[in-house]
C-alpha positions as a printed NumPy array, in Angstrom:
array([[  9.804, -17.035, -11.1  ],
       [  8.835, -13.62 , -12.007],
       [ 10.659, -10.794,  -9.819],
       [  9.465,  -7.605, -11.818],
       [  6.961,  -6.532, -13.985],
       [  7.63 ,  -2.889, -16.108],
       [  4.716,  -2.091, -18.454],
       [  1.781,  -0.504, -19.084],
       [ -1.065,  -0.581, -17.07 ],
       [ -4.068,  -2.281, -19.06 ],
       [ -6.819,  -2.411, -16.263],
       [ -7.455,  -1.897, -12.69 ],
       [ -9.957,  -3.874, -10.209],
       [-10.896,  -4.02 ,  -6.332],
       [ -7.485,  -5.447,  -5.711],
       [ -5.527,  -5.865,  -8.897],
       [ -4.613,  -4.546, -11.92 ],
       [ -3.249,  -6.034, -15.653],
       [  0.168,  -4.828, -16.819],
       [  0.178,  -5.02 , -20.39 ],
       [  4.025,  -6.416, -20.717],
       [  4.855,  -6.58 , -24.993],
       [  1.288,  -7.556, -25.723],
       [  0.985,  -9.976, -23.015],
       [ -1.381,  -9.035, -19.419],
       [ -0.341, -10.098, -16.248],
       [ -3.239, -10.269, -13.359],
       [ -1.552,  -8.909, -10.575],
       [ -2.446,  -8.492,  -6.843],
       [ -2.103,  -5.88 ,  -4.947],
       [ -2.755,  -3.688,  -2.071],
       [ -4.926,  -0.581,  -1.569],
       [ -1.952,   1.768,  -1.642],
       [ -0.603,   0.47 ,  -4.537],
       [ -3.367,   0.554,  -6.667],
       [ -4.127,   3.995,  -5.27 ],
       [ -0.573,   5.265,  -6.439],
       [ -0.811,   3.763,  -9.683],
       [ -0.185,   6.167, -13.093],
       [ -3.402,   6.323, -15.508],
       [ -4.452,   3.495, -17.645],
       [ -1.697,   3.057, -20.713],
       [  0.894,   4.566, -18.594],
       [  4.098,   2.892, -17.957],
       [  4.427,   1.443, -14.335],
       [  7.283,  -0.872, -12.803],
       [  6.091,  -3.365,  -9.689],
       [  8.268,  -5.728,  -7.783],
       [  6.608,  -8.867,  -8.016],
       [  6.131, -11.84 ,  -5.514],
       [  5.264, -15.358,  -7.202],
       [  3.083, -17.78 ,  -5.068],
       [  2.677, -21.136,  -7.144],
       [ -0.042, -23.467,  -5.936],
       [ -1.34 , -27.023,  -7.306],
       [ -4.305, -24.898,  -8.917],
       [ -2.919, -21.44 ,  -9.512],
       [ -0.433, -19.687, -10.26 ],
       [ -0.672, -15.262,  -8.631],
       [  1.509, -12.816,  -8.821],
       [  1.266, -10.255,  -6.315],
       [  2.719,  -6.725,  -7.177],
       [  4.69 ,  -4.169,  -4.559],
       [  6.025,  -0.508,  -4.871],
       [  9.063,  -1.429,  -3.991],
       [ 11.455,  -3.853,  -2.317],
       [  9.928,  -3.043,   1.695],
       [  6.66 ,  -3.727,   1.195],
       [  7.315,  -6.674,  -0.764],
       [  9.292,  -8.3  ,   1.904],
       [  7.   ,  -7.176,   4.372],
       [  4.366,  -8.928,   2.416],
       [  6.528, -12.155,   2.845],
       [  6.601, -11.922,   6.416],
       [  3.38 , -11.336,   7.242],
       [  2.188, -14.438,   5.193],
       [  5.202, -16.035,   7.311],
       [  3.085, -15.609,  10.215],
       [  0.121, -18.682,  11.134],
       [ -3.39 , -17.88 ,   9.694],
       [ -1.792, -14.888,   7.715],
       [ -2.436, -15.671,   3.64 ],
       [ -1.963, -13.446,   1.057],
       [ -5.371, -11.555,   1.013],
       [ -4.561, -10.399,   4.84 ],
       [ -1.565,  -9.581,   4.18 ],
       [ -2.57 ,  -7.296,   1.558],
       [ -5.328,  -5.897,   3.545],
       [ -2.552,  -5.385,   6.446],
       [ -0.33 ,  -2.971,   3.559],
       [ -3.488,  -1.432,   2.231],
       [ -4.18 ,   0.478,   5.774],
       [ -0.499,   0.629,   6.852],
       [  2.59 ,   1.6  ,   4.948],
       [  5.787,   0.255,   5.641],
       [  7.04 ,   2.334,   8.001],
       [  3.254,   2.618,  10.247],
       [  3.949,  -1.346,   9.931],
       [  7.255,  -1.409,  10.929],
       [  6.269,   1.029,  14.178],
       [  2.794,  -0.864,  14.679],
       [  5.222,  -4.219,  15.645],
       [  7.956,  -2.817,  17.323],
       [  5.292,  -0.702,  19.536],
       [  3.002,  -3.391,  19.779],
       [  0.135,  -1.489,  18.597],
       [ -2.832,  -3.856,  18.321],
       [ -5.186,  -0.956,  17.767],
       [ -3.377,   0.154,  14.303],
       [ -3.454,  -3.583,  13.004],
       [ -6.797,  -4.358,  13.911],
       [ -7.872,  -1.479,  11.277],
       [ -7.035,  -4.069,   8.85 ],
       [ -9.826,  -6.15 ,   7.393],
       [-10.165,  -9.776,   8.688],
       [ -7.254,  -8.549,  11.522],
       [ -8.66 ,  -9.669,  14.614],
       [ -7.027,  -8.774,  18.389],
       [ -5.647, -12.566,  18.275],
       [ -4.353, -12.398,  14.558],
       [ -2.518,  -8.67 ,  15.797],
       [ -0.761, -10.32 ,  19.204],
       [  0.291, -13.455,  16.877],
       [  1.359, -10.466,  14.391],
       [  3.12 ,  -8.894,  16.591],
       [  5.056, -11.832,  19.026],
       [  5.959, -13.495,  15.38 ],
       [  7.608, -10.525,  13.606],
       [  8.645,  -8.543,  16.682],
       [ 12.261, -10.188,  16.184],
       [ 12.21 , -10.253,  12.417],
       [ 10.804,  -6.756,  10.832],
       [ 13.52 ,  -4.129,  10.906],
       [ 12.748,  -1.101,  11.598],
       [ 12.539,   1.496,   8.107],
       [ 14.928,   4.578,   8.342],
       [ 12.85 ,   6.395,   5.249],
       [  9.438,   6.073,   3.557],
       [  8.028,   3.989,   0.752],
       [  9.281,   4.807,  -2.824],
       [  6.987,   5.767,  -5.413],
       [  6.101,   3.756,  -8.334],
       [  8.313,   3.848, -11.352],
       [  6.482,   5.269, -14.453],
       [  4.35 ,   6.777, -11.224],
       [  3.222,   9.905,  -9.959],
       [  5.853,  11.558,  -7.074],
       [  6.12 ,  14.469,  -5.369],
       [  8.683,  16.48 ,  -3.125],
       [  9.743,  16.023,   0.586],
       [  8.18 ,  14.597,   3.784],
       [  8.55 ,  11.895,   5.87 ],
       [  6.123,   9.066,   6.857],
       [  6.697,   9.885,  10.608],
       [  5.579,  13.956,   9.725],
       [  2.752,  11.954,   7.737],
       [  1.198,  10.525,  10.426],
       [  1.618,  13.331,  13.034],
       [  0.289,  15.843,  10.314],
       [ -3.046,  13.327,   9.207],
       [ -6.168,  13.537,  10.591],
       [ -7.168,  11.355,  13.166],
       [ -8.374,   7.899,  12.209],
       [-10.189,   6.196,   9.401],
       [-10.299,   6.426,   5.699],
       [ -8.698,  10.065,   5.279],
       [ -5.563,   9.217,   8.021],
       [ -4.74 ,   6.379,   5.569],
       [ -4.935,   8.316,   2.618],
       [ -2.567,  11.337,   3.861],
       [ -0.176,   8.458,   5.503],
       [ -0.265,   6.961,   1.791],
       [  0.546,  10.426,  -0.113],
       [  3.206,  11.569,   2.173],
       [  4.858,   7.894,   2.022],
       [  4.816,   8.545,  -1.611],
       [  7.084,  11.435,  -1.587],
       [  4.279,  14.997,  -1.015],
       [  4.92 ,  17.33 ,   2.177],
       [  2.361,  16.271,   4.843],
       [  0.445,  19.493,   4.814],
       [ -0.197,  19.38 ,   0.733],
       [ -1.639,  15.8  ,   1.296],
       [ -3.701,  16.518,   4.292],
       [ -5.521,  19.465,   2.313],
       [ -5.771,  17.496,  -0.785],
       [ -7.782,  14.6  ,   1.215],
       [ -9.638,  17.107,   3.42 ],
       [-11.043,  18.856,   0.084],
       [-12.212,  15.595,  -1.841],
       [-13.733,  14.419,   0.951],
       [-15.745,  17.585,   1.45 ],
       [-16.728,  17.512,  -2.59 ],
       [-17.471,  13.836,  -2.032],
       [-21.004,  12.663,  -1.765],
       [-20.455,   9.961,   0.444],
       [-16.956,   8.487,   2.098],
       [-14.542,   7.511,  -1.433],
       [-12.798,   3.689,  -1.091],
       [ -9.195,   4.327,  -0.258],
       [ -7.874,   3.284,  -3.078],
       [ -9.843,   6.359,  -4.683],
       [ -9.3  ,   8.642,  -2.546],
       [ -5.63 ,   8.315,  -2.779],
       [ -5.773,   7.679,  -6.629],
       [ -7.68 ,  10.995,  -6.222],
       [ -5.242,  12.407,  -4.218],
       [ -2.587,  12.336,  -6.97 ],
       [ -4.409,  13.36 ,  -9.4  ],
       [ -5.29 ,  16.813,  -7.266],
       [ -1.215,  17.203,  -6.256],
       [  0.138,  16.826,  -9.597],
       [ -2.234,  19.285, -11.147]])
């Protein structure tokens, strides 16, 4: 089984990316966030790596680190929940808005979550009340990736706007490592210079590019 993947990224899609490992590209899935944070194409990049063998296919699905991967395998624990929910689930919430979303019982926050219903969030939540520990610090940053200084996913969320695309996109950056108030201006001013709302995965792609300049 493969565990980890360190290599280069080759290409990026809607909801995976090719790392370019000594010649050989892996097709990896992964979630909004992730490919958001990702380094430029030909930069080095490390994932953690869940393998899901089937009868027709073999995926790999690719994490920033070890808590969203094995948050990852409990949501697909749960009835109904495959893989593409459960990366839909970690492209809108981060580890530690996950973590709080279950132990609060937040319906509202996983319903944001394409193909998350009211029904699939209460099955969500009564499955993985008992089983999701809470996170004392936020998401690492890729390595090979871009990072930043200070903040806290908890200052992330009280510091990002309310709701929708842009709340994700701060909650993303400042999981990643940058001070709450540097990602909430950085989001605020490309979606101002934006024609019309950015995916997330740009926006926070877009994001990094903006902070590390």
């Amino acid at each position: 089984m493969i565990a980890r993947l360190k290599g280069l990224v080759d290409a990026v899609g809607e909801d995976w990316l090719i790392v370019d490992v000594g010649g050989v590209g892996y097709l990896v899935f992964a979630s909004a966030r992730t490919l958001g944070a990702l380094p430029g194409l030909g930069e080095p990049v490390a994932l953690d790596v869940e393998t899901h063998v089937r009868e027709d296919h073999i995926h790999l699905y690719g994490f920033t680190g070890t808590a969203e991967k094995d948050q990852f395998s409990l949501l697909t624990s749960v009835q109904g929940v495959g893989a593409k929910m459960a990366l839909s689930v970690l492209s809108v919430l981060g580890p530690q808005d996950l973590a709080d979303a279950i132990a609060h019982g937040d319906k509202t926050a996983l319903t944001r979550a394409n193909g998350v219903g009211p029904k699939v969030a209460q099955r969500l939540i009564n499955e993985l009340a008992d089983k999701m520990p809470a996170l004392p610090g936020s998401m690492p940053g890729l390595a090979g990736g871009a990072g930043g200084p200070g903040g806290s996913a908890m200052a992330g969320r009280a510091a990002a706007p309310g709701g929708g695309v842009a709340h994700d996109a701060v909650s993303a950056l400042v999981n990643l490592g940058y001070r709450p108030a540097d990602a909430q201006a950085a989001v605020a001013r490309l979606i101002k210079d934006a024609e019309r709302d950015p995916p997330l995965a740009d926006l926070i792609r877009q994001g990094l590019r903006e902070l590390a300049s």
